[in-house]
mmCIF file of C-alpha atoms in Angstrom:
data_model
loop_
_atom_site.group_PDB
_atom_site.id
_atom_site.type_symbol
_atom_site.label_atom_id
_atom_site.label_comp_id
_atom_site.label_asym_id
_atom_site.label_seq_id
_atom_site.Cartn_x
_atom_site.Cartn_y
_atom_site.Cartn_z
ATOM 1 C CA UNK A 2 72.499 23.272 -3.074
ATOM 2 C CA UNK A 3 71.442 25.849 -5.146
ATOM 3 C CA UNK A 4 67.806 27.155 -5.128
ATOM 4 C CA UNK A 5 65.472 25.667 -7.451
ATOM 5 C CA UNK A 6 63.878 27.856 -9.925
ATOM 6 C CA UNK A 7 59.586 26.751 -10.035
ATOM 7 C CA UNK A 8 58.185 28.079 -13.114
ATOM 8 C CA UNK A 9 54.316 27.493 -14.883
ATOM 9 C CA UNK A 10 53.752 24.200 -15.957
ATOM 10 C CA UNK A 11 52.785 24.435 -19.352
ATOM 11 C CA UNK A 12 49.776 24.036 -20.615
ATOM 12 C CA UNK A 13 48.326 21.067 -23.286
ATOM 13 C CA UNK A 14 45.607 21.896 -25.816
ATOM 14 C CA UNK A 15 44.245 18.905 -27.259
ATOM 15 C CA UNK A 16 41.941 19.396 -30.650
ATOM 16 C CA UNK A 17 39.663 17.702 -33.023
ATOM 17 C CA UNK A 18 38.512 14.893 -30.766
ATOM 18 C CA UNK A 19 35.742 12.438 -31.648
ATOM 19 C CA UNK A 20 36.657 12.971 -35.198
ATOM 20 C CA UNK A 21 34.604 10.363 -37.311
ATOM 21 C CA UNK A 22 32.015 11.544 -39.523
ATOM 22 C CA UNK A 23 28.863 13.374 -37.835
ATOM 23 C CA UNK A 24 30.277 13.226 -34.299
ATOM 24 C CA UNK A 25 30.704 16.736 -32.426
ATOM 25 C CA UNK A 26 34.287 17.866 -31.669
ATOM 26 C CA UNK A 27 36.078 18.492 -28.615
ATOM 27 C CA UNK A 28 38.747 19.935 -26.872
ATOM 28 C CA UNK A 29 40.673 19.711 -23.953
ATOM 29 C CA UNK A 30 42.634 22.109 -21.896
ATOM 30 C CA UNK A 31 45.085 21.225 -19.236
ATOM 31 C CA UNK A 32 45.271 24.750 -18.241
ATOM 32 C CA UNK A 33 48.626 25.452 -16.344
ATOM 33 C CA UNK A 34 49.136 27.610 -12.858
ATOM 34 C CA UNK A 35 49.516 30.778 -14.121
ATOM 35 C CA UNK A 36 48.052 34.253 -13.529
ATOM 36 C CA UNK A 37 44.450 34.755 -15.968
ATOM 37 C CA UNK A 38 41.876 36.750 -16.624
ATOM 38 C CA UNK A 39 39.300 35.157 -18.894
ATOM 39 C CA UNK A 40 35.703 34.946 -19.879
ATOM 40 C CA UNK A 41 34.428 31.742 -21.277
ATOM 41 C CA UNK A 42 32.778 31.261 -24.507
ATOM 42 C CA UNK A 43 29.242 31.219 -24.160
ATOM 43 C CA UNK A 44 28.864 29.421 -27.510
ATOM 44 C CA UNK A 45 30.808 26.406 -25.578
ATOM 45 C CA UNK A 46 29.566 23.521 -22.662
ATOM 46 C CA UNK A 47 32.096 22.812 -20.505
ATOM 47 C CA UNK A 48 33.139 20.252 -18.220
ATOM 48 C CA UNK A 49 35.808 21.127 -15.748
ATOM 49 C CA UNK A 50 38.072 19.385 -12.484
ATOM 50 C CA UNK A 51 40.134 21.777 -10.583
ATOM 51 C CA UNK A 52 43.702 19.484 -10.016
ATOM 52 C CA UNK A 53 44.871 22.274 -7.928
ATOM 53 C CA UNK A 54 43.668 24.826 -5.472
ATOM 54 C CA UNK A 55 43.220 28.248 -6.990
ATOM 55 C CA UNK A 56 41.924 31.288 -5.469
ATOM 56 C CA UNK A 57 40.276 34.605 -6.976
ATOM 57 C CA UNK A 58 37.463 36.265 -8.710
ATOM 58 C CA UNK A 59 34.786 35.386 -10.641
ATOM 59 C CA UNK A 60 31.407 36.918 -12.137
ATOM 60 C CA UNK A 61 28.585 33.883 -13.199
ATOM 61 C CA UNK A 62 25.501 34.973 -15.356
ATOM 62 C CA UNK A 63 25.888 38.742 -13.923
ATOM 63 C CA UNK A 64 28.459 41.220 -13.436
ATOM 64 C CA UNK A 65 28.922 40.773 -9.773
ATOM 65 C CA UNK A 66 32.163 39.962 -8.914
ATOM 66 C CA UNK A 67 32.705 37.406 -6.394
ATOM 67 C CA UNK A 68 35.199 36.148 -4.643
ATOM 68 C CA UNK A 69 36.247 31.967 -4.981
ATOM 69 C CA UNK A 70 38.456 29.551 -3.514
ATOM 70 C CA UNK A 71 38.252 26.540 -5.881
ATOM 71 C CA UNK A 72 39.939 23.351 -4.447
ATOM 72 C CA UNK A 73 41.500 20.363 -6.086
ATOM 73 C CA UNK A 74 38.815 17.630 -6.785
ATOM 74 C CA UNK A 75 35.982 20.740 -7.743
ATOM 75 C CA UNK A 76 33.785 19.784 -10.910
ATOM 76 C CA UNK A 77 31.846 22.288 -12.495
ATOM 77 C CA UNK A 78 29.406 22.087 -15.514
ATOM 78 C CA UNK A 79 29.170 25.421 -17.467
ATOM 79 C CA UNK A 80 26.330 24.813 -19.791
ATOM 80 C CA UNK A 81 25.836 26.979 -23.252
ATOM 81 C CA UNK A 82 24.642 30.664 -23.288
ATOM 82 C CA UNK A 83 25.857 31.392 -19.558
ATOM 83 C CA UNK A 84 28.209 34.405 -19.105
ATOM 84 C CA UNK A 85 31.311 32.984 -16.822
ATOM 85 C CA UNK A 86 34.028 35.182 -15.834
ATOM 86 C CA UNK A 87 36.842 34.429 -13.668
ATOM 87 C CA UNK A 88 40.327 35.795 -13.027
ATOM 88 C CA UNK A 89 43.374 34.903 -10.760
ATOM 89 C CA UNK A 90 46.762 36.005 -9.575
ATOM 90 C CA UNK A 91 48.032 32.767 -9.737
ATOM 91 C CA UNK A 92 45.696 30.422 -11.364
ATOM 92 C CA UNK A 93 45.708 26.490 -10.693
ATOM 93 C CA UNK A 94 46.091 23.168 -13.253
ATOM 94 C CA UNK A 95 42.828 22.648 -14.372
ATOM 95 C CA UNK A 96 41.630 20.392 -16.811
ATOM 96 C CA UNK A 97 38.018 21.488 -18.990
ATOM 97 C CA UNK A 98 36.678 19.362 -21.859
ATOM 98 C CA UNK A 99 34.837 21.894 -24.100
ATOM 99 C CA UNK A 100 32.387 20.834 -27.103
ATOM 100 C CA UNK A 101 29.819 22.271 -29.446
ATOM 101 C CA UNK A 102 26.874 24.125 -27.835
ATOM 102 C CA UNK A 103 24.814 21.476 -29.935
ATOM 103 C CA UNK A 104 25.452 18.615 -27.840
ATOM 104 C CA UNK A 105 24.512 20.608 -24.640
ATOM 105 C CA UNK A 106 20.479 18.951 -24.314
ATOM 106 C CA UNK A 107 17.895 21.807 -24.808
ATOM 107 C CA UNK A 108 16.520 23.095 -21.466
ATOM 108 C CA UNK A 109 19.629 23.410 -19.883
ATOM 109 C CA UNK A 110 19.245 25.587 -16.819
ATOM 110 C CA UNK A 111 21.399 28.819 -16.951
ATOM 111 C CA UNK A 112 23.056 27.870 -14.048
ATOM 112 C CA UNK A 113 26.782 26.433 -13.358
ATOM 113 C CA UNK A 114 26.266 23.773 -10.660
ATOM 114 C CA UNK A 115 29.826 22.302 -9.151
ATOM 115 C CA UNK A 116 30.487 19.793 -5.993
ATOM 116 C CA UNK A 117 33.550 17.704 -5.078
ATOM 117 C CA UNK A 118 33.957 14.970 -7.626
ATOM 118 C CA UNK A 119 33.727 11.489 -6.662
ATOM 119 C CA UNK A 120 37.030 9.593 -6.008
ATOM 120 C CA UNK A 121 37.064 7.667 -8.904
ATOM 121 C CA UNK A 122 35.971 10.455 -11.553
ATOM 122 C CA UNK A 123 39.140 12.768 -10.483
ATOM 123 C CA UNK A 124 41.091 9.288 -10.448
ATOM 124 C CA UNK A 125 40.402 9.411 -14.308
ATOM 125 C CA UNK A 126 40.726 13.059 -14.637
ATOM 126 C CA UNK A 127 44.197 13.131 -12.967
ATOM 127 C CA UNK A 128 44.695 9.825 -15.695
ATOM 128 C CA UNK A 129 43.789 12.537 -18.967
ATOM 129 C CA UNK A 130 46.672 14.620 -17.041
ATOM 130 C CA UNK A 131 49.448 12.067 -17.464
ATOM 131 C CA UNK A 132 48.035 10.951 -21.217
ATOM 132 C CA UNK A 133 48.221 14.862 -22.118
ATOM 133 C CA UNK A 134 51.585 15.203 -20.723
ATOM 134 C CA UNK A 135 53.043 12.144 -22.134
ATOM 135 C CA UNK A 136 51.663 12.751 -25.364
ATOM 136 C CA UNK A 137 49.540 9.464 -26.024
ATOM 137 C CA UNK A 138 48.382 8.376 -29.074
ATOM 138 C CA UNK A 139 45.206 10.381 -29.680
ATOM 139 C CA UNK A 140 42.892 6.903 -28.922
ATOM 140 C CA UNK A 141 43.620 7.010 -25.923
ATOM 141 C CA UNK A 142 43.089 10.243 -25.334
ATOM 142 C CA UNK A 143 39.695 10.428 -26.837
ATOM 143 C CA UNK A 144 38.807 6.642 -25.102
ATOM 144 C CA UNK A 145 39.798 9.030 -21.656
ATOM 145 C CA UNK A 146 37.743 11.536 -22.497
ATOM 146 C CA UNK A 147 34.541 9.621 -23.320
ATOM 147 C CA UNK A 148 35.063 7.768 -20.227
ATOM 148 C CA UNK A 149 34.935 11.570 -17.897
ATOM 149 C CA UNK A 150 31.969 12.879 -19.689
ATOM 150 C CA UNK A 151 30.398 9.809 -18.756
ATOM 151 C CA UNK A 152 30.544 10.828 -15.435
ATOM 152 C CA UNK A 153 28.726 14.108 -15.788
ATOM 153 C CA UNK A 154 25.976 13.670 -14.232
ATOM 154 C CA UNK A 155 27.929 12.962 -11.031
ATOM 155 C CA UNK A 156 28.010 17.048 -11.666
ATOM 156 C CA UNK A 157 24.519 17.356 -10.847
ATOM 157 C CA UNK A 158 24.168 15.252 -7.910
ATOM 158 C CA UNK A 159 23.620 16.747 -4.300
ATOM 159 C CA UNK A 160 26.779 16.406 -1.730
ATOM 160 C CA UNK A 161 26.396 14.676 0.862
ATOM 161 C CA UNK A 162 25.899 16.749 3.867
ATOM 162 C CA UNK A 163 26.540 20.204 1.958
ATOM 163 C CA UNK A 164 26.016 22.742 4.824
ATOM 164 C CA UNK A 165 28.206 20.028 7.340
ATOM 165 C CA UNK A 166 30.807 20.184 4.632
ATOM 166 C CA UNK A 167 31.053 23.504 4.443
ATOM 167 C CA UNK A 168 31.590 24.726 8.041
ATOM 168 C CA UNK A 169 34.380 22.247 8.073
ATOM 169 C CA UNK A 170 36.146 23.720 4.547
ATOM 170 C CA UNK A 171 37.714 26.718 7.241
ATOM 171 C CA UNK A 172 39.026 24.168 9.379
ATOM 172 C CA UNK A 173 40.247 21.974 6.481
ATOM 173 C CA UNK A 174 41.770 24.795 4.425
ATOM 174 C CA UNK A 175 44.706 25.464 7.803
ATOM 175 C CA UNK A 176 45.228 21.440 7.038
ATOM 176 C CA UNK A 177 45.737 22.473 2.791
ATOM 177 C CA UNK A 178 48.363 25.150 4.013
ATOM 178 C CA UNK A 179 49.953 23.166 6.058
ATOM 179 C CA UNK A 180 50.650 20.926 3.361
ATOM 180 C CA UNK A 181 51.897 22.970 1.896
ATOM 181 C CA UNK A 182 53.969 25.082 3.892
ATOM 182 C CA UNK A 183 55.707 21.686 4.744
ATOM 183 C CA UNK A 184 55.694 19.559 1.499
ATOM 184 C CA UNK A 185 59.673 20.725 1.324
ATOM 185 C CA UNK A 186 60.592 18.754 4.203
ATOM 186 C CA UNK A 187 60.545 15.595 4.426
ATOM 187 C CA UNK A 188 61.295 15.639 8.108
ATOM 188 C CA UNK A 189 57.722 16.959 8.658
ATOM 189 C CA UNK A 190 54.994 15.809 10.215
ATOM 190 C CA UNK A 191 52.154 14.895 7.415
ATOM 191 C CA UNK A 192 50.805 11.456 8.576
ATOM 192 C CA UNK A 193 47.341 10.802 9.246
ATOM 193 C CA UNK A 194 47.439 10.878 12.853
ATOM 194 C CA UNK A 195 49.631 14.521 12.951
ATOM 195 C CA UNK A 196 47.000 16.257 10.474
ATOM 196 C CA UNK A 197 43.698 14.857 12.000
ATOM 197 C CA UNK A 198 45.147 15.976 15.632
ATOM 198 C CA UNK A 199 45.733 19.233 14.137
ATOM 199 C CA UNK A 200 41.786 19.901 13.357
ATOM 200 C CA UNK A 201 41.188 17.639 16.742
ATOM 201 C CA UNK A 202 39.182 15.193 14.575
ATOM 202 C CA UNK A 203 40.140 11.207 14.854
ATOM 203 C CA UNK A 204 41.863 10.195 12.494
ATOM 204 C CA UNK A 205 38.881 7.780 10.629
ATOM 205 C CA UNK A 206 36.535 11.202 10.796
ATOM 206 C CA UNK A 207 39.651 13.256 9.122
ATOM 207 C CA UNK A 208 40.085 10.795 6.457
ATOM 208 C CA UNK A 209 36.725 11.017 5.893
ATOM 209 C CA UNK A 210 36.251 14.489 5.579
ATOM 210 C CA UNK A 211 38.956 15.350 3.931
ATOM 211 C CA UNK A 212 37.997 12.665 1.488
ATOM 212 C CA UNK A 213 34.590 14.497 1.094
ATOM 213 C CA UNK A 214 36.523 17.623 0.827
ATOM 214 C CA UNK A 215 38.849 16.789 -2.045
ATOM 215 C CA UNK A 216 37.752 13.457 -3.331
ATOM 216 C CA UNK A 217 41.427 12.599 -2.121
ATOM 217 C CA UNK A 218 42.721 10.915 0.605
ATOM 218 C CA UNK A 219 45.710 13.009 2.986
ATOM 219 C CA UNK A 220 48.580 10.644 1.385
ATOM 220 C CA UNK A 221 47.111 11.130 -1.988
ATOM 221 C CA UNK A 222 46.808 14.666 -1.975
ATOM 222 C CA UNK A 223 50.432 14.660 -0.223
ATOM 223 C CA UNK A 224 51.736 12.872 -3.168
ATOM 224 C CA UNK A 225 49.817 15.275 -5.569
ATOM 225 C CA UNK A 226 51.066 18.139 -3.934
ATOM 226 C CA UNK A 227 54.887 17.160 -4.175
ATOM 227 C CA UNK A 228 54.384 15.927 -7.689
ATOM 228 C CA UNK A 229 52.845 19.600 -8.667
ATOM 229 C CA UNK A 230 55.876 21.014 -7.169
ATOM 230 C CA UNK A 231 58.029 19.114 -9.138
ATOM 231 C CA UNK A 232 57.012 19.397 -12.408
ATOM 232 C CA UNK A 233 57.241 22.935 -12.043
ATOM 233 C CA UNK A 234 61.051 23.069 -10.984
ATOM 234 C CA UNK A 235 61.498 20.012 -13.657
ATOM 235 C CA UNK A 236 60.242 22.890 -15.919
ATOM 236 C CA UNK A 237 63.012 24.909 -15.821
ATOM 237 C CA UNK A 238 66.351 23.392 -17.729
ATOM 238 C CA UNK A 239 68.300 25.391 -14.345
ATOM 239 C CA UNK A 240 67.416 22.849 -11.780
ATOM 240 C CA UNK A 241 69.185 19.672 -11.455
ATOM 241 C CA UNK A 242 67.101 16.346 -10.806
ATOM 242 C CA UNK A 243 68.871 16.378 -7.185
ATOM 243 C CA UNK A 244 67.444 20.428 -6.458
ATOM 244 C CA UNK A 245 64.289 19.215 -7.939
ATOM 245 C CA UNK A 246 63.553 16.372 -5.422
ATOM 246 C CA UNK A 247 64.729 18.687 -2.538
ATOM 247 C CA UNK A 248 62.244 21.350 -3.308
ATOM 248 C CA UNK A 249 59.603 18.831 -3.706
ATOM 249 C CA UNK A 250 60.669 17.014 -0.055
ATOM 250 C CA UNK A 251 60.959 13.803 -2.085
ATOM 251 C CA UNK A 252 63.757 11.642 0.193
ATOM 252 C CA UNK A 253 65.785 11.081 -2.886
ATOM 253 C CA UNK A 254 66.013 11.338 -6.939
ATOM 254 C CA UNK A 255 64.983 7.217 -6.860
ATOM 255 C CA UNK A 256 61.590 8.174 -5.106
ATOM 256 C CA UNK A 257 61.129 11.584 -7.134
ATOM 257 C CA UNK A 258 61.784 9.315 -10.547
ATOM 258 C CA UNK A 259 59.121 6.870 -9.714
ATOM 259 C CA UNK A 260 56.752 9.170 -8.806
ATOM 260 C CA UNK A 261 57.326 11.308 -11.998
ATOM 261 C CA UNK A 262 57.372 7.864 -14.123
ATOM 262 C CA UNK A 263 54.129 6.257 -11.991
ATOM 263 C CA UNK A 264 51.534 9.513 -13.141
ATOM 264 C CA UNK A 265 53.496 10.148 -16.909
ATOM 265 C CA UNK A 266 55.233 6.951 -17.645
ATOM 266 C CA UNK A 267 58.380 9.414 -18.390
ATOM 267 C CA UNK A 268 61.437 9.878 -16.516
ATOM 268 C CA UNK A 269 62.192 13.223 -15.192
ATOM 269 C CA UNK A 270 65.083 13.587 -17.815
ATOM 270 C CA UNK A 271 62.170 12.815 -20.145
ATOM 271 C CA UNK A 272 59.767 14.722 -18.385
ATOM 272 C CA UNK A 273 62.315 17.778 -18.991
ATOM 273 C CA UNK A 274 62.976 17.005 -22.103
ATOM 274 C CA UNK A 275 58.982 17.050 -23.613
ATOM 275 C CA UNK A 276 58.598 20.285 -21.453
ATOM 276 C CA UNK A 277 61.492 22.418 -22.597
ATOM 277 C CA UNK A 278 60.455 20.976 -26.032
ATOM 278 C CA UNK A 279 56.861 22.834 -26.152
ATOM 279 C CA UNK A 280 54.739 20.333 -24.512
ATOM 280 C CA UNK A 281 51.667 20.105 -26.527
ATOM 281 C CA UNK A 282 49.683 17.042 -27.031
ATOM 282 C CA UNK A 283 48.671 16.068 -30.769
ATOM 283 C CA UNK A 284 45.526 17.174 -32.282
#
């Protein structure tokens, strides 16, 4: 079997949302895995959900340079008139609704608050993924959309347990790297009971945690994991559907075609097909 090639999944801009006469447009960026260096505009809101892990450096309201570790499940809510810079050497999907500084509410603290979003709010963010991908009809889309933003104030809401939380994120990270050191192999070890043993945590207090963590559970960030990997080797018109499921330690093309079909209601033929095309969702 030859090796499978995993290039950037590409990224969807989707313009000109909420349309109709006096309502404020939008747009929204599924932003690939790819290196960056960017600065927001400050003229902008933005509402954003990390899909993948991404590490790297970022500057907020000052010129100090920090360094960030952003994992999947992150929201973040960058109101107007704050000065956000970030950059990375390999980026993460990321999905950010953007709209007119004149629907941000006046007041708005300069600041850029983020937690873990709940379960069901990166449920419906992962949901704008597949409509993006698969092109849907823009009411859908836009229906999507309105349905996240309602969730913003989730945004602002304390965690539960913050400090608790993060001790355990250096613990939890070895578990993330694990995952995916091993997706490739389906003859690994990634049940519940092999990670939690691995941070010595039962398995109900791992599942819980790591819940907290990601606002996945294990097997569903697992099965996002594989199905990250690939889309990216779907990318490339080089790698056949059989080097495809290998590289993404799916136990055959069957289970790699309904996984591809159950998040994008495509095939992976299709999926290739819409990607080598240009994918880019209508505006």
């Amino acid at each position: 079997m030859k090796a499978a090639i995993i290039p950037s999944v590409h990224s969807i801009v989707y313009h000109g949302i909420s349309a109709a006469p006096g309502a404020a447009a939008f747009t929204v960026e599924l932003l690939a895995r790819a290196p960056y260096s960017a600065r927001d505009d400050a003229g902008q809101a933005s509402f954003g959900i990390a899909l993948e892990r991404q590490r790297g450096v970022h500057a907020i309201g000052t010129d100090r340079r920090e360094d960030f570790d952003t994992w999947v499940g992150t929201m973040s809510f960058t109101p107007p008139g704050l000065d956000v810079f970030s950059e990375s050497a390999t980026g993460g999907e990321y999905l950010a609704v953007r709209w007119d500084a004149s629907r941000a509410d006046a007041g708005q603290p300069a600041t850029r608050p983020q937690r873990t979003a709940p379960p069901a709010l990166l449920q419906q963010a992962l949901a704008l993924r597949g409509l993006l991908v698969q092109q849907a009809p823009p009411g859908q889309v836009e229906a999507l959309v309105q349905a996240l933003l309602a969730g913003l104030d989730a945004v602002h809401a304390a965690p539960a347990r913050p400090q608790a939380l993060a001790a355990l994120r250096p613990l939890y990270a070895r578990v993330l790297e694990r995952i995916d050191d091993e997706i490739g192999h389906p003859d690994e070890d990634l049940s519940l009971a092999a990670l939690s043993a691995q941070v010595q945590h039962t398995p109900l207090a791992f599942l819980r945690h790591f819940k907290q963590l990601t606002g996945m559970t294990p097997h569903a960030y697992v099965n996002e994991r594989r199905l990250q990997r690939v889309r990216r080797a779907l990318e490339d018109p080089r790698n056949a559907l059989a080097d495809a499921a290998a590289l993404a330690g799916y136990a055959s093309q069957s289970h790699m075609g309904t996984a591809v079909q159950r998040a994008f209601r495509l095939t992976p033929v299709g999926y290739q097909a819409r990607a080598h095309a240009g994918s880019c969702a209508p505006g």
